[in-house]
Amino acid sequence: MAVLVTGGAGYIGSHMANELIDAGEDVVVLDDLSAGFWWAVPPEATLVQGDAGDQALVARIIREHGVDAVAHFAAKIVVPESVVDPLGYYLNNTVKTRALIETAVRAGVRRFIFSSTAAVYGEPSANPIPEDLPLAPINPYGRSKMMSEWMLRDAGAAHGLGYVILRYFNVAGADPKGRTGQSSPNATHLIKVAAQAALGKRPFMEVFGVDFPTKDGSGVRDYVQVTDLVRAHVAALKHLRAGGESLVCNCGYGSGYSVLEVIDTVKKVSGANFTVKLSPRRAGDPAALTAKADLIREKLHWQPEFDDLETIVQQALAWEERLVRKNAA
Ligand code: UFG
């Protein structure tokens, strides 16, 4: 019995692979290494370089490794990039997910855990956002994930595929044991960018928009630590293996921080007073996204351990320093 982790060489997927190995699972990582790194995959896992939409390859992996569950992380994830390359996003995130679901169904896999996103809510009419709010994504990234959710629900109903869809809020931080972290050199995510600015890897950073209807005008997000997030997936796996119902759950802490608050925290924790420029809004960015976070605690008994912005920032800074040493080595 093994778990297939697509995108397992990437940021979140590599944390998942480590968490599964720690839990004593057999893990096969399928990653095309377009954004991930072979060294981020734990040595105990099997790494296959390839495409999650390659049905012959995935069918072979499922057969050869006795895969009983798929955790599907492989995706493109940058909101502004999706605005300029919508068809690339629909191919990678939607079309290939369709192929993967079909392969899983045909091969008799009964459990599927899917990385969705708060971006499916668009500019929500309620904050914190309950899972049953009508979906109204405002960018191609959110729409690419919403369509995958629909396919999974329909395939679940038609073919008896059990699924847990987790809608991530803003994932940040790094493995507390220092094994992996957010490693892409061109990452655009706020805490990563601020950590790079704090370490002098960037001459300055920008705040995209200070005219949002929020507490200080900058965007508000619910930052969830990556180990906590992947533990929700391990809990989802346990739930499905025990015959639990299919679920759609937000994965966030339920509290929001503004961009300016995050930057203040990074300055405080790092002790570095880097340059911050106030810039116009970025395409496709909603003002505020915070999770209503009760369902995941109730259904999956999720108990986060790292629900603290300073801790998340410390981990991000520690990983960024480690990358500096890695690249110098
Ligand atoms: N931001 C800046 N400067 C930067 C980077 C980001 O001001 O250099 C701002 C953004 O405008 C936004 C906030 O910081 O207000 C967070 O932006 P991120 O790029 O870190 O993350 P997003 O909120 O755009 O998107 C992320 C994930 C999505 C997910 C979303 C859900 O990439 O998958 O969180 O909240 F849908």
Short mmCIF file of C-alpha atoms and ligand atoms in Angstrom, two decimals:
data_model
loop_
_atom_site.label_atom_id
_atom_site.label_comp_id
_atom_site.label_asym_id
_atom_site.label_seq_id
_atom_site.Cartn_x
_atom_site.Cartn_y
_atom_site.Cartn_z
CA MET A 1 0.00 0.00 0.00
CA ALA A 2 1.48 3.35 -1.02
CA VAL A 3 0.46 6.96 -1.37
CA LEU A 4 1.07 8.71 -4.69
CA VAL A 5 2.07 12.34 -4.08
CA THR A 6 2.00 14.37 -7.28
CA GLY A 7 4.09 17.53 -7.07
CA GLY A 8 5.98 15.94 -4.17
CA ALA A 9 9.23 17.74 -5.05
CA GLY A 10 7.55 21.12 -4.66
CA TYR A 11 7.01 23.29 -1.63
CA ILE A 12 3.88 21.79 -0.09
CA GLY A 13 4.22 18.35 -1.69
CA SER A 14 7.70 17.81 -0.24
CA HIS A 15 6.40 18.60 3.25
CA MET A 16 3.62 16.05 2.63
CA ALA A 17 6.12 13.41 1.51
CA ASN A 18 8.15 13.95 4.70
CA GLU A 19 5.06 13.85 6.89
CA LEU A 20 3.90 10.59 5.30
CA ILE A 21 7.34 9.02 5.68
CA ASP A 22 7.35 10.13 9.34
CA ALA A 23 3.98 8.38 9.69
CA GLY A 24 5.46 5.15 8.31
CA GLU A 25 3.78 5.27 4.89
CA ASP A 26 5.24 4.13 1.56
CA VAL A 27 5.44 7.15 -0.70
CA VAL A 28 5.81 7.55 -4.46
CA VAL A 29 6.44 11.11 -5.63
CA LEU A 30 5.51 11.99 -9.20
CA ASP A 31 6.92 15.35 -10.23
CA ASP A 32 8.03 16.79 -13.57
CA LEU A 33 10.66 18.88 -11.70
CA SER A 34 9.55 22.00 -13.56
CA ALA A 35 9.27 23.86 -10.26
CA GLY A 36 10.31 21.25 -7.70
CA PHE A 37 13.72 19.91 -6.68
CA TRP A 38 14.82 16.27 -6.54
CA TRP A 39 16.68 16.97 -3.28
CA ALA A 40 13.47 18.11 -1.61
CA VAL A 41 12.06 14.57 -1.88
CA PRO A 42 12.86 12.49 1.21
CA PRO A 43 15.33 9.69 0.40
CA GLU A 44 12.88 7.06 1.71
CA ALA A 45 10.35 8.00 -1.00
CA THR A 46 10.47 6.79 -4.62
CA LEU A 47 10.81 9.72 -7.03
CA VAL A 48 9.43 9.33 -10.56
CA GLN A 49 10.05 12.23 -12.90
CA GLY A 50 7.00 12.68 -15.08
CA ASP A 51 3.65 14.26 -15.69
CA ALA A 52 0.56 13.74 -13.54
CA GLY A 53 -1.50 13.85 -16.75
CA ASP A 54 0.45 10.95 -18.31
CA GLN A 55 -2.13 8.20 -17.91
CA ALA A 56 0.08 5.28 -18.91
CA LEU A 57 2.78 6.34 -16.47
CA VAL A 58 0.38 6.94 -13.58
CA ALA A 59 -1.42 3.62 -14.21
CA ARG A 60 1.92 1.83 -14.09
CA ILE A 61 2.92 3.56 -10.83
CA ILE A 62 -0.42 2.67 -9.21
CA ARG A 63 -0.04 -0.96 -10.27
CA GLU A 64 3.62 -1.41 -9.41
CA HIS A 65 3.47 0.30 -6.02
CA GLY A 66 0.01 -0.78 -4.89
CA VAL A 67 -1.15 2.84 -4.59
CA ASP A 68 -4.36 3.11 -2.55
CA ALA A 69 -4.54 6.91 -2.32
CA VAL A 70 -3.55 9.90 -4.42
CA ALA A 71 -2.61 13.28 -2.94
CA HIS A 72 -2.59 15.69 -5.86
CA PHE A 73 -0.38 18.76 -5.34
CA ALA A 74 1.10 19.21 -8.82
CA ALA A 75 -0.14 22.54 -10.14
CA LYS A 76 0.76 26.03 -11.18
CA ILE A 77 0.02 28.39 -8.32
CA VAL A 78 0.76 32.03 -9.10
CA VAL A 79 -2.38 34.17 -9.39
CA PRO A 80 -0.96 37.00 -11.60
CA GLU A 81 0.73 34.46 -13.88
CA SER A 82 -2.65 32.79 -14.39
CA VAL A 83 -4.06 36.11 -15.59
CA VAL A 84 -1.50 36.34 -18.40
CA ASP A 85 -1.40 32.59 -19.17
CA PRO A 86 -4.93 31.27 -18.57
CA LEU A 87 -4.68 28.40 -21.04
CA GLY A 88 -1.45 27.21 -19.45
CA TYR A 89 -3.25 27.14 -16.11
CA TYR A 90 -6.30 25.32 -17.48
CA LEU A 91 -4.02 22.73 -19.07
CA ASN A 92 -1.84 22.16 -16.03
CA ASN A 93 -4.40 22.47 -13.30
CA THR A 94 -7.65 21.34 -14.90
CA VAL A 95 -7.00 19.12 -17.93
CA LYS A 96 -4.24 17.13 -16.22
CA THR A 97 -6.32 16.75 -13.07
CA ARG A 98 -9.12 15.29 -15.19
CA ALA A 99 -6.65 12.76 -16.61
CA LEU A 100 -5.35 11.90 -13.15
CA ILE A 101 -8.83 11.39 -11.69
CA GLU A 102 -9.73 9.15 -14.62
CA THR A 103 -6.57 7.09 -14.20
CA ALA A 104 -7.25 6.71 -10.48
CA VAL A 105 -10.85 5.61 -11.10
CA ARG A 106 -9.87 3.11 -13.81
CA ALA A 107 -7.12 1.66 -11.62
CA GLY A 108 -9.51 1.19 -8.71
CA VAL A 109 -7.96 3.80 -6.39
CA ARG A 110 -10.62 4.73 -3.82
CA ARG A 111 -9.12 7.81 -2.16
CA PHE A 112 -8.15 11.18 -3.57
CA ILE A 113 -6.93 14.24 -1.65
CA PHE A 114 -6.98 17.43 -3.64
CA SER A 115 -5.17 20.75 -3.12
CA SER A 116 -7.71 23.45 -3.74
CA THR A 117 -7.52 27.07 -2.78
CA ALA A 118 -9.28 30.00 -1.17
CA ALA A 119 -9.05 31.56 -4.63
CA VAL A 120 -12.23 29.61 -5.54
CA TYR A 121 -14.20 32.11 -3.42
CA GLY A 122 -13.05 35.16 -5.38
CA GLU A 123 -13.91 38.40 -3.61
CA PRO A 124 -16.01 36.78 -0.86
CA SER A 125 -19.17 38.37 0.52
CA ALA A 126 -18.32 37.03 4.01
CA ASN A 127 -15.08 36.89 6.01
CA PRO A 128 -14.29 34.45 7.63
CA ILE A 129 -15.45 32.46 4.61
CA PRO A 130 -17.69 29.40 5.16
CA GLU A 131 -17.24 26.46 2.80
CA ASP A 132 -20.81 26.74 1.51
CA LEU A 133 -20.40 30.26 0.16
CA PRO A 134 -21.14 30.20 -3.60
CA LEU A 135 -17.91 29.90 -5.55
CA ALA A 136 -17.04 32.94 -7.65
CA PRO A 137 -13.33 32.94 -8.51
CA ILE A 138 -11.99 36.18 -9.99
CA ASN A 139 -8.92 34.82 -11.75
CA PRO A 140 -8.03 31.86 -13.99
CA TYR A 141 -6.07 30.19 -11.18
CA GLY A 142 -9.17 30.06 -8.99
CA ARG A 143 -11.32 28.89 -11.90
CA SER A 144 -8.80 26.17 -12.82
CA LYS A 145 -9.11 24.76 -9.29
CA MET A 146 -12.88 25.21 -9.08
CA MET A 147 -13.35 23.09 -12.21
CA SER A 148 -11.14 20.40 -10.70
CA GLU A 149 -13.30 20.42 -7.58
CA TRP A 150 -16.40 19.93 -9.74
CA MET A 151 -14.83 17.01 -11.61
CA LEU A 152 -13.79 15.34 -8.40
CA ARG A 153 -17.24 15.69 -6.85
CA ASP A 154 -18.95 14.33 -9.96
CA ALA A 155 -16.47 11.47 -10.33
CA GLY A 156 -16.85 10.76 -6.61
CA ALA A 157 -20.62 10.49 -6.97
CA ALA A 158 -20.49 8.42 -10.16
CA HIS A 159 -17.60 6.08 -9.39
CA GLY A 160 -17.44 5.79 -5.61
CA LEU A 161 -14.13 7.66 -5.40
CA GLY A 162 -13.75 9.05 -1.86
CA TYR A 163 -12.22 12.52 -1.79
CA VAL A 164 -11.17 15.28 0.54
CA ILE A 165 -10.82 18.70 -1.05
CA LEU A 166 -8.78 21.11 1.06
CA ARG A 167 -9.07 24.79 0.24
CA TYR A 168 -5.78 26.30 1.28
CA PHE A 169 -5.46 29.81 2.50
CA ASN A 170 -1.97 31.33 2.40
CA VAL A 171 0.58 28.61 3.03
CA ALA A 172 3.85 29.78 4.57
CA GLY A 173 6.74 28.77 6.81
CA ALA A 174 8.92 25.68 6.52
CA ASP A 175 9.57 22.25 7.99
CA PRO A 176 10.50 22.78 11.67
CA LYS A 177 13.16 20.05 11.23
CA GLY A 178 14.73 22.08 8.40
CA ARG A 179 14.38 19.37 5.74
CA THR A 180 12.47 21.41 3.17
CA GLY A 181 10.90 24.81 2.58
CA GLN A 182 9.81 27.23 -0.14
CA SER A 183 12.77 26.92 -2.51
CA SER A 184 11.79 28.45 -5.86
CA PRO A 185 14.14 31.34 -6.60
CA ASN A 186 11.41 33.37 -8.31
CA ALA A 187 8.68 32.85 -5.71
CA THR A 188 6.18 35.66 -5.47
CA HIS A 189 4.54 34.84 -2.15
CA LEU A 190 4.59 37.55 0.47
CA ILE A 191 6.42 35.93 3.40
CA LYS A 192 9.04 34.41 1.09
CA VAL A 193 9.62 37.75 -0.65
CA ALA A 194 9.88 39.60 2.68
CA ALA A 195 12.32 36.99 4.03
CA GLN A 196 14.48 37.46 0.92
CA ALA A 197 14.42 41.22 1.40
CA ALA A 198 15.39 40.79 5.06
CA LEU A 199 18.40 38.69 4.06
CA GLY A 200 19.50 41.19 1.40
CA LYS A 201 18.64 38.84 -1.49
CA ARG A 202 16.42 41.61 -2.89
CA PRO A 203 17.21 45.32 -2.80
CA PHE A 204 13.60 46.14 -1.77
CA MET A 205 10.09 44.73 -1.71
CA GLU A 206 6.71 46.12 -2.74
CA VAL A 207 3.30 46.33 -1.09
CA PHE A 208 0.76 45.69 -3.84
CA GLY A 209 -2.09 48.01 -2.98
CA VAL A 210 -2.75 50.17 0.07
CA ASP A 211 -6.25 51.22 -1.00
CA PHE A 212 -8.16 48.02 -0.19
CA PRO A 213 -11.15 48.24 2.16
CA THR A 214 -9.17 46.60 4.99
CA LYS A 215 -7.87 47.71 8.41
CA ASP A 216 -4.79 49.49 7.00
CA GLY A 217 -5.52 49.45 3.25
CA SER A 218 -3.23 46.51 2.43
CA GLY A 219 -4.46 42.98 1.56
CA VAL A 220 -5.45 40.66 4.41
CA ARG A 221 -4.72 36.92 4.31
CA ASP A 222 -4.92 33.89 6.61
CA TYR A 223 -1.37 32.50 6.81
CA VAL A 224 -1.30 28.77 7.54
CA GLN A 225 1.93 26.98 8.42
CA VAL A 226 2.90 24.31 5.90
CA THR A 227 3.45 21.42 8.37
CA ASP A 228 0.07 22.08 9.93
CA LEU A 229 -1.41 22.12 6.44
CA VAL A 230 0.08 18.79 5.34
CA ARG A 231 -0.98 17.20 8.63
CA ALA A 232 -4.54 17.99 7.59
CA HIS A 233 -3.89 15.85 4.50
CA VAL A 234 -2.56 12.98 6.60
CA ALA A 235 -5.69 13.28 8.74
CA ALA A 236 -7.78 13.25 5.54
CA LEU A 237 -6.07 10.06 4.41
CA LYS A 238 -6.81 8.40 7.73
CA HIS A 239 -10.41 9.60 7.52
CA LEU A 240 -10.93 8.17 4.04
CA ARG A 241 -9.20 4.89 4.86
CA ALA A 242 -11.54 4.52 7.85
CA GLY A 243 -14.50 4.83 5.44
CA GLY A 244 -15.22 8.48 6.24
CA GLU A 245 -17.43 10.61 3.99
CA SER A 246 -16.05 12.82 1.22
CA LEU A 247 -15.39 16.36 2.42
CA VAL A 248 -14.63 19.88 1.28
CA CYS A 249 -12.84 21.86 4.01
CA ASN A 250 -11.11 25.18 4.34
CA CYS A 251 -7.57 24.92 5.62
CA GLY A 252 -6.63 28.10 7.44
CA TYR A 253 -6.51 29.31 11.02
CA GLY A 254 -9.39 31.77 10.82
CA SER A 255 -7.38 34.90 11.54
CA GLY A 256 -6.08 37.46 9.09
CA TYR A 257 -2.96 39.63 8.90
CA SER A 258 -2.45 42.55 6.57
CA VAL A 259 0.54 42.83 4.25
CA LEU A 260 1.88 45.70 6.38
CA GLU A 261 1.52 43.62 9.56
CA VAL A 262 3.39 40.73 7.96
CA ILE A 263 6.21 43.03 6.86
CA ASP A 264 6.45 44.50 10.38
CA THR A 265 6.70 40.98 11.79
CA VAL A 266 9.46 40.03 9.34
CA LYS A 267 11.37 43.20 10.25
CA LYS A 268 10.95 42.49 13.96
CA VAL A 269 11.93 38.83 13.82
CA SER A 270 14.89 39.37 11.45
CA GLY A 271 16.07 42.68 12.90
CA ALA A 272 16.54 43.95 9.31
CA ASN A 273 15.01 47.24 8.22
CA PHE A 274 14.70 46.59 4.47
CA THR A 275 13.19 49.01 1.96
CA VAL A 276 9.46 48.71 1.30
CA LYS A 277 7.79 50.50 -1.64
CA LEU A 278 4.07 51.16 -1.87
CA SER A 279 2.87 50.05 -5.32
CA PRO A 280 -0.44 49.71 -7.19
CA ARG A 281 -2.65 46.66 -6.73
CA ARG A 282 -1.64 43.44 -8.47
CA ALA A 283 -4.00 41.95 -11.10
CA GLY A 284 -6.50 39.45 -9.68
CA ASP A 285 -5.88 40.13 -5.95
CA PRO A 286 -8.93 40.14 -3.62
CA ALA A 287 -8.90 42.46 -0.59
CA ALA A 288 -9.28 39.92 2.22
CA LEU A 289 -9.41 36.12 2.60
CA THR A 290 -9.76 34.45 5.99
CA ALA A 291 -11.05 30.94 6.63
CA LYS A 292 -14.01 29.85 8.65
CA ALA A 293 -12.04 27.03 10.16
CA ASP A 294 -14.48 24.91 12.18
CA LEU A 295 -15.29 22.12 9.75
CA ILE A 296 -11.75 20.82 9.36
CA ARG A 297 -11.30 20.71 13.15
CA GLU A 298 -14.61 18.92 13.60
CA LYS A 299 -14.41 16.42 10.75
CA LEU A 300 -10.67 15.73 10.60
CA HIS A 301 -9.84 16.52 14.25
CA TRP A 302 -7.20 18.93 12.95
CA GLN A 303 -5.19 20.55 15.70
CA PRO A 304 -2.65 23.00 14.34
CA GLU A 305 0.65 23.34 16.18
CA PHE A 306 2.23 26.40 14.54
CA ASP A 307 -0.61 28.93 14.55
CA ASP A 308 1.62 31.92 15.23
CA LEU A 309 2.84 34.47 12.68
CA GLU A 310 6.23 35.02 14.36
CA THR A 311 6.92 31.28 14.35
CA ILE A 312 5.97 31.05 10.67
CA VAL A 313 8.25 33.99 9.84
CA GLN A 314 11.12 32.47 11.87
CA GLN A 315 10.82 29.23 9.90
CA ALA A 316 10.71 31.08 6.57
CA LEU A 317 13.82 33.07 7.51
CA ALA A 318 15.66 29.96 8.72
CA TRP A 319 14.90 28.17 5.45
CA GLU A 320 15.96 31.18 3.39
CA GLU A 321 19.31 31.23 5.25
CA ARG A 322 19.70 27.53 4.61
CA LEU A 323 19.16 28.13 0.89
CA VAL A 324 21.91 30.75 0.92
CA ARG A 325 24.31 28.19 2.41
CA LYS A 326 23.08 25.45 0.02
CA ASN A 327 23.66 27.65 -3.02
CA ALA A 328 27.08 28.68 -1.76
CA ALA A 329 28.11 25.07 -1.20
N1 UFG B 1 1.97 40.89 -1.71
C1 UFG B 1 2.67 42.07 -1.66
N2 UFG B 1 3.98 42.08 -2.09
C2 UFG B 1 4.60 40.96 -2.54
C3 UFG B 1 3.87 39.75 -2.58
C4 UFG B 1 2.55 39.76 -2.15
O1 UFG B 1 2.15 43.12 -1.27
O2 UFG B 1 5.77 41.03 -2.93
C5 UFG B 1 0.58 40.87 -1.22
C6 UFG B 1 -0.45 40.47 -2.25
O3 UFG B 1 -0.86 41.57 -3.01
C7 UFG B 1 -1.55 39.88 -1.35
C8 UFG B 1 -0.75 39.26 -0.19
O4 UFG B 1 0.52 39.90 -0.20
O5 UFG B 1 -2.35 40.91 -0.81
C9 UFG B 1 -0.54 37.77 -0.35
O6 UFG B 1 -0.02 37.53 -1.66
P1 UFG B 1 0.68 36.16 -2.05
O7 UFG B 1 1.26 36.32 -3.42
O8 UFG B 1 1.61 35.73 -0.97
O9 UFG B 1 -0.51 35.10 -2.06
P2 UFG B 1 -1.95 35.20 -2.75
O10 UFG B 1 -2.92 35.63 -1.69
O11 UFG B 1 -1.92 35.97 -4.01
O12 UFG B 1 -2.21 33.71 -3.18
C10 UFG B 1 -1.98 32.62 -2.29
C11 UFG B 1 -1.83 31.36 -3.08
C12 UFG B 1 -3.12 30.99 -3.72
C13 UFG B 1 -4.26 31.03 -2.75
C14 UFG B 1 -4.30 32.29 -1.99
C15 UFG B 1 -5.39 32.12 -0.99
O13 UFG B 1 -0.84 31.48 -4.07
O14 UFG B 1 -3.01 29.66 -4.16
O15 UFG B 1 -3.05 32.52 -1.39
O16 UFG B 1 -5.41 33.09 -0.01
F1 UFG B 1 -5.41 30.93 -3.43
#
